[in-house]
Amino acid sequence: MSKFLILLCFLIAFVSNCFSQSKGITPLHTFFQKNADSTIVLEYDTDGYEPNHYFILTKTGDTINAFRYLAKIKYEKVKMPKMLKFFISLEKRKGIDAPAAINQYFNLVDLNQDTLTLLWKEAGRLNTWKIVEDNRPVYCENQKKVPGVIHRCDLMIQLITKDKIKLLNFNCPWLEEERCPGNFNRKGAIGVDVLFRKYFPNIYN
């Protein structure tokens, strides 16, 4: 019976998180709206039972900073009774399942000032602040055949200013861009993802 309960709890946790999308506006977003001038957030769905991760680029005055929010469970690799290990994991989940905020999972990303300046300029070159959510069906004359999904599905970006938090959720933009290239908003969103991948260390590890 105890094994069944353990399996059931893990299945519930897995299903509730595995198919998750954007968590929307969290205390993390409102903090930057209040305390920074402009902020770009890339929200990453972990495709598992861990909460979404956040990678953040922000500018206040002339100062640019990078941060990340990674809430992960650290499992002890020691021999332990199964029920004890299970209940320890449950207790740990209580903290990481909370909405993203400034807490122990939030940390500065140590990038030099030249890299940060380049990051911000590149984001501007991509017209990041002009991007709007655009998930219209794609129709084009020379549509390409794409063999299945080639990337993870959702791309989630949040653009934060003093007066607004803009939530952008693109459905399979990499696949749609492969199939029918040229959509301004989709190209811009993919560009932001590529930019963050390039400069944030170990972004998806």
JSON list of N, CA and C in Angstrom, two decimals, residues 32-101:
[
{"chain": "A", "resi": 32, "resn": "PHE", "atom": "N", "xyz": [10.86, 43.22, -10.20]},
{"chain": "A", "resi": 32, "resn": "PHE", "atom": "CA", "xyz": [11.63, 43.93, -11.21]},
{"chain": "A", "resi": 32, "resn": "PHE", "atom": "C", "xyz": [10.86, 45.11, -11.80]},
{"chain": "A", "resi": 33, "resn": "GLN", "atom": "N", "xyz": [9.55, 44.99, -11.87]},
{"chain": "A", "resi": 33, "resn": "GLN", "atom": "CA", "xyz": [8.75, 46.13, -12.34]},
{"chain": "A", "resi": 33, "resn": "GLN", "atom": "C", "xyz": [8.92, 47.32, -11.39]},
{"chain": "A", "resi": 34, "resn": "LYS", "atom": "N", "xyz": [9.00, 47.03, -10.12]},
{"chain": "A", "resi": 34, "resn": "LYS", "atom": "CA", "xyz": [9.12, 48.08, -9.11]},
{"chain": "A", "resi": 34, "resn": "LYS", "atom": "C", "xyz": [10.55, 48.63, -9.00]},
{"chain": "A", "resi": 35, "resn": "ASN", "atom": "N", "xyz": [11.56, 47.77, -9.19]},
{"chain": "A", "resi": 35, "resn": "ASN", "atom": "CA", "xyz": [12.92, 48.14, -8.84]},
{"chain": "A", "resi": 35, "resn": "ASN", "atom": "C", "xyz": [13.88, 48.30, -10.02]},
{"chain": "A", "resi": 36, "resn": "ALA", "atom": "N", "xyz": [13.46, 48.01, -11.24]},
{"chain": "A", "resi": 36, "resn": "ALA", "atom": "CA", "xyz": [14.32, 48.17, -12.41]},
{"chain": "A", "resi": 36, "resn": "ALA", "atom": "C", "xyz": [13.58, 48.97, -13.48]},
{"chain": "A", "resi": 37, "resn": "ASP", "atom": "N", "xyz": [14.33, 49.50, -14.44]},
{"chain": "A", "resi": 37, "resn": "ASP", "atom": "CA", "xyz": [13.70, 50.28, -15.52]},
{"chain": "A", "resi": 37, "resn": "ASP", "atom": "C", "xyz": [13.11, 49.36, -16.59]},
{"chain": "A", "resi": 38, "resn": "SER", "atom": "N", "xyz": [13.91, 48.40, -17.05]},
{"chain": "A", "resi": 38, "resn": "SER", "atom": "CA", "xyz": [13.47, 47.49, -18.12]},
{"chain": "A", "resi": 38, "resn": "SER", "atom": "C", "xyz": [14.04, 46.10, -17.85]},
{"chain": "A", "resi": 39, "resn": "THR", "atom": "N", "xyz": [13.23, 45.08, -18.10]},
{"chain": "A", "resi": 39, "resn": "THR", "atom": "CA", "xyz": [13.66, 43.71, -17.81]},
{"chain": "A", "resi": 39, "resn": "THR", "atom": "C", "xyz": [13.14, 42.75, -18.87]},
{"chain": "A", "resi": 40, "resn": "ILE", "atom": "N", "xyz": [14.02, 41.85, -19.32]},
{"chain": "A", "resi": 40, "resn": "ILE", "atom": "CA", "xyz": [13.65, 40.78, -20.24]},
{"chain": "A", "resi": 40, "resn": "ILE", "atom": "C", "xyz": [13.77, 39.46, -19.49]},
{"chain": "A", "resi": 41, "resn": "VAL", "atom": "N", "xyz": [12.71, 38.67, -19.50]},
{"chain": "A", "resi": 41, "resn": "VAL", "atom": "CA", "xyz": [12.71, 37.39, -18.79]},
{"chain": "A", "resi": 41, "resn": "VAL", "atom": "C", "xyz": [12.44, 36.27, -19.79]},
{"chain": "A", "resi": 42, "resn": "LEU", "atom": "N", "xyz": [13.30, 35.27, -19.79]},
{"chain": "A", "resi": 42, "resn": "LEU", "atom": "CA", "xyz": [13.06, 34.05, -20.55]},
{"chain": "A", "resi": 42, "resn": "LEU", "atom": "C", "xyz": [12.66, 32.98, -19.56]},
{"chain": "A", "resi": 43, "resn": "GLU", "atom": "N", "xyz": [11.44, 32.49, -19.69]},
{"chain": "A", "resi": 43, "resn": "GLU", "atom": "CA", "xyz": [10.92, 31.44, -18.80]},
{"chain": "A", "resi": 43, "resn": "GLU", "atom": "C", "xyz": [11.05, 30.10, -19.50]},
{"chain": "A", "resi": 44, "resn": "TYR", "atom": "N", "xyz": [11.67, 29.15, -18.82]},
{"chain": "A", "resi": 44, "resn": "TYR", "atom": "CA", "xyz": [11.95, 27.87, -19.43]},
{"chain": "A", "resi": 44, "resn": "TYR", "atom": "C", "xyz": [11.18, 26.76, -18.73]},
{"chain": "A", "resi": 45, "resn": "ASP", "atom": "N", "xyz": [10.32, 26.07, -19.49]},
{"chain": "A", "resi": 45, "resn": "ASP", "atom": "CA", "xyz": [9.59, 24.93, -18.97]},
{"chain": "A", "resi": 45, "resn": "ASP", "atom": "C", "xyz": [10.56, 23.74, -18.91]},
{"chain": "A", "resi": 46, "resn": "THR", "atom": "N", "xyz": [10.74, 23.17, -17.73]},
{"chain": "A", "resi": 46, "resn": "THR", "atom": "CA", "xyz": [11.73, 22.11, -17.56]},
{"chain": "A", "resi": 46, "resn": "THR", "atom": "C", "xyz": [11.29, 20.77, -18.14]},
{"chain": "A", "resi": 47, "resn": "ASP", "atom": "N", "xyz": [10.04, 20.67, -18.60]},
{"chain": "A", "resi": 47, "resn": "ASP", "atom": "CA", "xyz": [9.52, 19.41, -19.16]},
{"chain": "A", "resi": 47, "resn": "ASP", "atom": "C", "xyz": [9.63, 18.26, -18.16]},
{"chain": "A", "resi": 48, "resn": "GLY", "atom": "N", "xyz": [9.55, 18.58, -16.90]},
{"chain": "A", "resi": 48, "resn": "GLY", "atom": "CA", "xyz": [9.65, 17.55, -15.87]},
{"chain": "A", "resi": 48, "resn": "GLY", "atom": "C", "xyz": [8.89, 17.98, -14.64]},
{"chain": "A", "resi": 49, "resn": "TYR", "atom": "N", "xyz": [9.30, 17.51, -13.47]},
{"chain": "A", "resi": 49, "resn": "TYR", "atom": "CA", "xyz": [8.57, 17.82, -12.25]},
{"chain": "A", "resi": 49, "resn": "TYR", "atom": "C", "xyz": [9.18, 18.99, -11.49]},
{"chain": "A", "resi": 50, "resn": "GLU", "atom": "N", "xyz": [10.23, 19.62, -12.04]},
{"chain": "A", "resi": 50, "resn": "GLU", "atom": "CA", "xyz": [10.78, 20.82, -11.40]},
{"chain": "A", "resi": 50, "resn": "GLU", "atom": "C", "xyz": [10.02, 22.05, -11.89]},
{"chain": "A", "resi": 51, "resn": "PRO", "atom": "N", "xyz": [9.94, 23.10, -11.06]},
{"chain": "A", "resi": 51, "resn": "PRO", "atom": "CA", "xyz": [9.28, 24.33, -11.49]},
{"chain": "A", "resi": 51, "resn": "PRO", "atom": "C", "xyz": [10.01, 24.98, -12.66]},
{"chain": "A", "resi": 52, "resn": "ASN", "atom": "N", "xyz": [9.33, 25.86, -13.35]},
{"chain": "A", "resi": 52, "resn": "ASN", "atom": "CA", "xyz": [9.95, 26.56, -14.46]},
{"chain": "A", "resi": 52, "resn": "ASN", "atom": "C", "xyz": [11.16, 27.36, -14.00]},
{"chain": "A", "resi": 53, "resn": "HIS", "atom": "N", "xyz": [12.15, 27.46, -14.87]},
{"chain": "A", "resi": 53, "resn": "HIS", "atom": "CA", "xyz": [13.33, 28.26, -14.61]},
{"chain": "A", "resi": 53, "resn": "HIS", "atom": "C", "xyz": [13.20, 29.62, -15.29]},
{"chain": "A", "resi": 54, "resn": "TYR", "atom": "N", "xyz": [13.89, 30.62, -14.75]},
{"chain": "A", "resi": 54, "resn": "TYR", "atom": "CA", "xyz": [13.82, 31.98, -15.30]},
{"chain": "A", "resi": 54, "resn": "TYR", "atom": "C", "xyz": [15.23, 32.52, -15.50]},
{"chain": "A", "resi": 55, "resn": "PHE", "atom": "N", "xyz": [15.44, 33.14, -16.66]},
{"chain": "A", "resi": 55, "resn": "PHE", "atom": "CA", "xyz": [16.72, 33.79, -16.98]},
{"chain": "A", "resi": 55, "resn": "PHE", "atom": "C", "xyz": [16.41, 35.25, -17.29]},
{"chain": "A", "resi": 56, "resn": "ILE", "atom": "N", "xyz": [17.12, 36.15, -16.63]},
{"chain": "A", "resi": 56, "resn": "ILE", "atom": "CA", "xyz": [16.68, 37.54, -16.54]},
{"chain": "A", "resi": 56, "resn": "ILE", "atom": "C", "xyz": [17.80, 38.49, -16.96]},
{"chain": "A", "resi": 57, "resn": "LEU", "atom": "N", "xyz": [17.46, 39.44, -17.80]},
{"chain": "A", "resi": 57, "resn": "LEU", "atom": "CA", "xyz": [18.38, 40.52, -18.18]},
{"chain": "A", "resi": 57, "resn": "LEU", "atom": "C", "xyz": [17.68, 41.83, -17.87]},
{"chain": "A", "resi": 58, "resn": "THR", "atom": "N", "xyz": [18.33, 42.68, -17.08]},
{"chain": "A", "resi": 58, "resn": "THR", "atom": "CA", "xyz": [17.66, 43.88, -16.62]},
{"chain": "A", "resi": 58, "resn": "THR", "atom": "C", "xyz": [18.58, 45.10, -16.72]},
{"chain": "A", "resi": 59, "resn": "LYS", "atom": "N", "xyz": [17.97, 46.26, -16.90]},
{"chain": "A", "resi": 59, "resn": "LYS", "atom": "CA", "xyz": [18.72, 47.51, -16.98]},
{"chain": "A", "resi": 59, "resn": "LYS", "atom": "C", "xyz": [18.06, 48.56, -16.10]},
{"chain": "A", "resi": 60, "resn": "THR", "atom": "N", "xyz": [18.87, 49.20, -15.28]},
{"chain": "A", "resi": 60, "resn": "THR", "atom": "CA", "xyz": [18.41, 50.30, -14.44]},
{"chain": "A", "resi": 60, "resn": "THR", "atom": "C", "xyz": [19.41, 51.44, -14.56]},
{"chain": "A", "resi": 61, "resn": "GLY", "atom": "N", "xyz": [18.96, 52.57, -15.11]},
{"chain": "A", "resi": 61, "resn": "GLY", "atom": "CA", "xyz": [19.91, 53.64, -15.42]},
{"chain": "A", "resi": 61, "resn": "GLY", "atom": "C", "xyz": [20.89, 53.14, -16.46]},
{"chain": "A", "resi": 62, "resn": "ASP", "atom": "N", "xyz": [22.18, 53.22, -16.17]},
{"chain": "A", "resi": 62, "resn": "ASP", "atom": "CA", "xyz": [23.21, 52.73, -17.09]},
{"chain": "A", "resi": 62, "resn": "ASP", "atom": "C", "xyz": [23.72, 51.35, -16.71]},
{"chain": "A", "resi": 63, "resn": "THR", "atom": "N", "xyz": [23.13, 50.73, -15.70]},
{"chain": "A", "resi": 63, "resn": "THR", "atom": "CA", "xyz": [23.64, 49.46, -15.19]},
{"chain": "A", "resi": 63, "resn": "THR", "atom": "C", "xyz": [22.81, 48.28, -15.72]},
{"chain": "A", "resi": 64, "resn": "ILE", "atom": "N", "xyz": [23.51, 47.30, -16.27]},
{"chain": "A", "resi": 64, "resn": "ILE", "atom": "CA", "xyz": [22.88, 46.09, -16.80]},
{"chain": "A", "resi": 64, "resn": "ILE", "atom": "C", "xyz": [23.30, 44.91, -15.94]},
{"chain": "A", "resi": 65, "resn": "ASN", "atom": "N", "xyz": [22.35, 44.06, -15.61]},
{"chain": "A", "resi": 65, "resn": "ASN", "atom": "CA", "xyz": [22.64, 42.87, -14.81]},
{"chain": "A", "resi": 65, "resn": "ASN", "atom": "C", "xyz": [21.92, 41.65, -15.37]},
{"chain": "A", "resi": 66, "resn": "ALA", "atom": "N", "xyz": [22.45, 40.48, -15.04]},
{"chain": "A", "resi": 66, "resn": "ALA", "atom": "CA", "xyz": [21.82, 39.23, -15.44]},
{"chain": "A", "resi": 66, "resn": "ALA", "atom": "C", "xyz": [21.60, 38.37, -14.19]},
{"chain": "A", "resi": 67, "resn": "PHE", "atom": "N", "xyz": [20.48, 37.67, -14.17]},
{"chain": "A", "resi": 67, "resn": "PHE", "atom": "CA", "xyz": [20.12, 36.83, -13.03]},
{"chain": "A", "resi": 67, "resn": "PHE", "atom": "C", "xyz": [19.50, 35.53, -13.55]},
{"chain": "A", "resi": 68, "resn": "ARG", "atom": "N", "xyz": [19.40, 34.57, -12.66]},
{"chain": "A", "resi": 68, "resn": "ARG", "atom": "CA", "xyz": [18.62, 33.38, -12.99]},
{"chain": "A", "resi": 68, "resn": "ARG", "atom": "C", "xyz": [17.94, 32.85, -11.74]},
{"chain": "A", "resi": 69, "resn": "TYR", "atom": "N", "xyz": [16.80, 32.21, -11.97]},
{"chain": "A", "resi": 69, "resn": "TYR", "atom": "CA", "xyz": [16.02, 31.60, -10.89]},
{"chain": "A", "resi": 69, "resn": "TYR", "atom": "C", "xyz": [15.90, 30.11, -11.22]},
{"chain": "A", "resi": 70, "resn": "LEU", "atom": "N", "xyz": [16.59, 29.27, -10.43]},
{"chain": "A", "resi": 70, "resn": "LEU", "atom": "CA", "xyz": [16.59, 27.83, -10.66]},
{"chain": "A", "resi": 70, "resn": "LEU", "atom": "C", "xyz": [16.19, 27.12, -9.37]},
{"chain": "A", "resi": 71, "resn": "ALA", "atom": "N", "xyz": [14.96, 26.69, -9.32]},
{"chain": "A", "resi": 71, "resn": "ALA", "atom": "CA", "xyz": [14.48, 25.94, -8.15]},
{"chain": "A", "resi": 71, "resn": "ALA", "atom": "C", "xyz": [14.59, 24.45, -8.46]},
{"chain": "A", "resi": 72, "resn": "LYS", "atom": "N", "xyz": [15.56, 23.81, -7.82]},
{"chain": "A", "resi": 72, "resn": "LYS", "atom": "CA", "xyz": [15.80, 22.39, -8.08]},
{"chain": "A", "resi": 72, "resn": "LYS", "atom": "C", "xyz": [15.86, 21.62, -6.76]},
{"chain": "A", "resi": 73, "resn": "ILE", "atom": "N", "xyz": [15.42, 20.37, -6.83]},
{"chain": "A", "resi": 73, "resn": "ILE", "atom": "CA", "xyz": [15.57, 19.49, -5.68]},
{"chain": "A", "resi": 73, "resn": "ILE", "atom": "C", "xyz": [16.93, 18.81, -5.77]},
{"chain": "A", "resi": 74, "resn": "LYS", "atom": "N", "xyz": [17.68, 18.86, -4.70]},
{"chain": "A", "resi": 74, "resn": "LYS", "atom": "CA", "xyz": [18.97, 18.18, -4.64]},
{"chain": "A", "resi": 74, "resn": "LYS", "atom": "C", "xyz": [18.78, 16.87, -3.88]},
{"chain": "A", "resi": 75, "resn": "TYR", "atom": "N", "xyz": [19.00, 15.79, -4.58]},
{"chain": "A", "resi": 75, "resn": "TYR", "atom": "CA", "xyz": [18.77, 14.48, -3.98]},
{"chain": "A", "resi": 75, "resn": "TYR", "atom": "C", "xyz": [20.07, 13.94, -3.35]},
{"chain": "A", "resi": 76, "resn": "GLU", "atom": "N", "xyz": [19.95, 13.45, -2.12]},
{"chain": "A", "resi": 76, "resn": "GLU", "atom": "CA", "xyz": [21.10, 12.89, -1.43]},
{"chain": "A", "resi": 76, "resn": "GLU", "atom": "C", "xyz": [21.39, 11.48, -1.95]},
{"chain": "A", "resi": 77, "resn": "LYS", "atom": "N", "xyz": [22.62, 11.25, -2.36]},
{"chain": "A", "resi": 77, "resn": "LYS", "atom": "CA", "xyz": [23.00, 9.93, -2.87]},
{"chain": "A", "resi": 77, "resn": "LYS", "atom": "C", "xyz": [23.55, 9.06, -1.73]},
{"chain": "A", "resi": 78, "resn": "VAL", "atom": "N", "xyz": [22.69, 8.81, -0.79]},
{"chain": "A", "resi": 78, "resn": "VAL", "atom": "CA", "xyz": [23.07, 7.94, 0.34]},
{"chain": "A", "resi": 78, "resn": "VAL", "atom": "C", "xyz": [21.94, 6.93, 0.57]},
{"chain": "A", "resi": 79, "resn": "LYS", "atom": "N", "xyz": [22.29, 5.85, 1.22]},
{"chain": "A", "resi": 79, "resn": "LYS", "atom": "CA", "xyz": [21.28, 4.84, 1.54]},
{"chain": "A", "resi": 79, "resn": "LYS", "atom": "C", "xyz": [20.33, 5.39, 2.58]},
{"chain": "A", "resi": 80, "resn": "MET", "atom": "N", "xyz": [19.02, 5.26, 2.29]},
{"chain": "A", "resi": 80, "resn": "MET", "atom": "CA", "xyz": [18.02, 5.86, 3.17]},
{"chain": "A", "resi": 80, "resn": "MET", "atom": "C", "xyz": [16.73, 5.06, 3.05]},
{"chain": "A", "resi": 81, "resn": "PRO", "atom": "N", "xyz": [15.97, 4.88, 4.12]},
{"chain": "A", "resi": 81, "resn": "PRO", "atom": "CA", "xyz": [14.67, 4.21, 3.99]},
{"chain": "A", "resi": 81, "resn": "PRO", "atom": "C", "xyz": [13.78, 4.94, 2.98]},
{"chain": "A", "resi": 82, "resn": "LYS", "atom": "N", "xyz": [13.06, 4.17, 2.17]},
{"chain": "A", "resi": 82, "resn": "LYS", "atom": "CA", "xyz": [12.29, 4.74, 1.07]},
{"chain": "A", "resi": 82, "resn": "LYS", "atom": "C", "xyz": [11.27, 5.77, 1.55]},
{"chain": "A", "resi": 83, "resn": "MET", "atom": "N", "xyz": [10.56, 5.44, 2.62]},
{"chain": "A", "resi": 83, "resn": "MET", "atom": "CA", "xyz": [9.54, 6.36, 3.11]},
{"chain": "A", "resi": 83, "resn": "MET", "atom": "C", "xyz": [10.16, 7.65, 3.65]},
{"chain": "A", "resi": 84, "resn": "LEU", "atom": "N", "xyz": [11.29, 7.52, 4.33]},
{"chain": "A", "resi": 84, "resn": "LEU", "atom": "CA", "xyz": [11.98, 8.71, 4.83]},
{"chain": "A", "resi": 84, "resn": "LEU", "atom": "C", "xyz": [12.42, 9.60, 3.67]},
{"chain": "A", "resi": 85, "resn": "LYS", "atom": "N", "xyz": [13.01, 8.98, 2.66]},
{"chain": "A", "resi": 85, "resn": "LYS", "atom": "CA", "xyz": [13.46, 9.73, 1.48]},
{"chain": "A", "resi": 85, "resn": "LYS", "atom": "C", "xyz": [12.28, 10.40, 0.77]},
{"chain": "A", "resi": 86, "resn": "PHE", "atom": "N", "xyz": [11.16, 9.69, 0.70]},
{"chain": "A", "resi": 86, "resn": "PHE", "atom": "CA", "xyz": [9.96, 10.22, 0.05]},
{"chain": "A", "resi": 86, "resn": "PHE", "atom": "C", "xyz": [9.44, 11.45, 0.78]},
{"chain": "A", "resi": 87, "resn": "PHE", "atom": "N", "xyz": [9.33, 11.37, 2.11]},
{"chain": "A", "resi": 87, "resn": "PHE", "atom": "CA", "xyz": [8.78, 12.49, 2.88]},
{"chain": "A", "resi": 87, "resn": "PHE", "atom": "C", "xyz": [9.74, 13.68, 2.91]},
{"chain": "A", "resi": 88, "resn": "ILE", "atom": "N", "xyz": [11.04, 13.42, 2.88]},
{"chain": "A", "resi": 88, "resn": "ILE", "atom": "CA", "xyz": [12.01, 14.52, 2.76]},
{"chain": "A", "resi": 88, "resn": "ILE", "atom": "C", "xyz": [11.82, 15.24, 1.44]},
{"chain": "A", "resi": 89, "resn": "SER", "atom": "N", "xyz": [11.61, 14.48, 0.36]},
{"chain": "A", "resi": 89, "resn": "SER", "atom": "CA", "xyz": [11.38, 15.08, -0.96]},
{"chain": "A", "resi": 89, "resn": "SER", "atom": "C", "xyz": [10.11, 15.92, -0.96]},
{"chain": "A", "resi": 90, "resn": "LEU", "atom": "N", "xyz": [9.05, 15.41, -0.32]},
{"chain": "A", "resi": 90, "resn": "LEU", "atom": "CA", "xyz": [7.80, 16.17, -0.24]},
{"chain": "A", "resi": 90, "resn": "LEU", "atom": "C", "xyz": [8.01, 17.50, 0.48]},
{"chain": "A", "resi": 91, "resn": "GLU", "atom": "N", "xyz": [8.75, 17.47, 1.58]},
{"chain": "A", "resi": 91, "resn": "GLU", "atom": "CA", "xyz": [9.01, 18.70, 2.33]},
{"chain": "A", "resi": 91, "resn": "GLU", "atom": "C", "xyz": [9.80, 19.70, 1.49]},
{"chain": "A", "resi": 92, "resn": "LYS", "atom": "N", "xyz": [10.78, 19.19, 0.74]},
{"chain": "A", "resi": 92, "resn": "LYS", "atom": "CA", "xyz": [11.58, 20.08, -0.11]},
{"chain": "A", "resi": 92, "resn": "LYS", "atom": "C", "xyz": [10.74, 20.70, -1.22]},
{"chain": "A", "resi": 93, "resn": "ARG", "atom": "N", "xyz": [9.77, 19.96, -1.72]},
{"chain": "A", "resi": 93, "resn": "ARG", "atom": "CA", "xyz": [8.92, 20.47, -2.81]},
{"chain": "A", "resi": 93, "resn": "ARG", "atom": "C", "xyz": [8.07, 21.66, -2.36]},
{"chain": "A", "resi": 94, "resn": "LYS", "atom": "N", "xyz": [7.76, 21.72, -1.06]},
{"chain": "A", "resi": 94, "resn": "LYS", "atom": "CA", "xyz": [6.92, 22.82, -0.56]},
{"chain": "A", "resi": 94, "resn": "LYS", "atom": "C", "xyz": [7.56, 24.16, -0.87]},
{"chain": "A", "resi": 95, "resn": "GLY", "atom": "N", "xyz": [8.89, 24.21, -0.80]},
{"chain": "A", "resi": 95, "resn": "GLY", "atom": "CA", "xyz": [9.59, 25.46, -1.09]},
{"chain": "A", "resi": 95, "resn": "GLY", "atom": "C", "xyz": [9.70, 25.76, -2.56]},
{"chain": "A", "resi": 96, "resn": "ILE", "atom": "N", "xyz": [10.06, 24.75, -3.35]},
{"chain": "A", "resi": 96, "resn": "ILE", "atom": "CA", "xyz": [10.32, 25.04, -4.77]},
{"chain": "A", "resi": 96, "resn": "ILE", "atom": "C", "xyz": [9.05, 25.20, -5.58]},
{"chain": "A", "resi": 97, "resn": "ASP", "atom": "N", "xyz": [7.91, 24.70, -5.07]},
{"chain": "A", "resi": 97, "resn": "ASP", "atom": "CA", "xyz": [6.66, 24.84, -5.82]},
{"chain": "A", "resi": 97, "resn": "ASP", "atom": "C", "xyz": [6.02, 26.22, -5.67]},
{"chain": "A", "resi": 98, "resn": "ALA", "atom": "N", "xyz": [6.55, 27.03, -4.78]},
{"chain": "A", "resi": 98, "resn": "ALA", "atom": "CA", "xyz": [6.01, 28.39, -4.60]},
{"chain": "A", "resi": 98, "resn": "ALA", "atom": "C", "xyz": [6.32, 29.24, -5.84]},
{"chain": "A", "resi": 99, "resn": "PRO", "atom": "N", "xyz": [5.50, 30.25, -6.14]},
{"chain": "A", "resi": 99, "resn": "PRO", "atom": "CA", "xyz": [5.80, 31.13, -7.28]},
{"chain": "A", "resi": 99, "resn": "PRO", "atom": "C", "xyz": [7.18, 31.75, -7.17]},
{"chain": "A", "resi": 100, "resn": "ALA", "atom": "N", "xyz": [7.81, 31.96, -8.32]},
{"chain": "A", "resi": 100, "resn": "ALA", "atom": "CA", "xyz": [9.17, 32.52, -8.35]},
{"chain": "A", "resi": 100, "resn": "ALA", "atom": "C", "xyz": [9.22, 33.86, -7.64]},
{"chain": "A", "resi": 101, "resn": "ALA", "atom": "N", "xyz": [10.27, 34.05, -6.84]},
{"chain": "A", "resi": 101, "resn": "ALA", "atom": "CA", "xyz": [10.44, 35.28, -6.06]},
{"chain": "A", "resi": 101, "resn": "ALA", "atom": "C", "xyz": [11.92, 35.47, -5.77]}
]
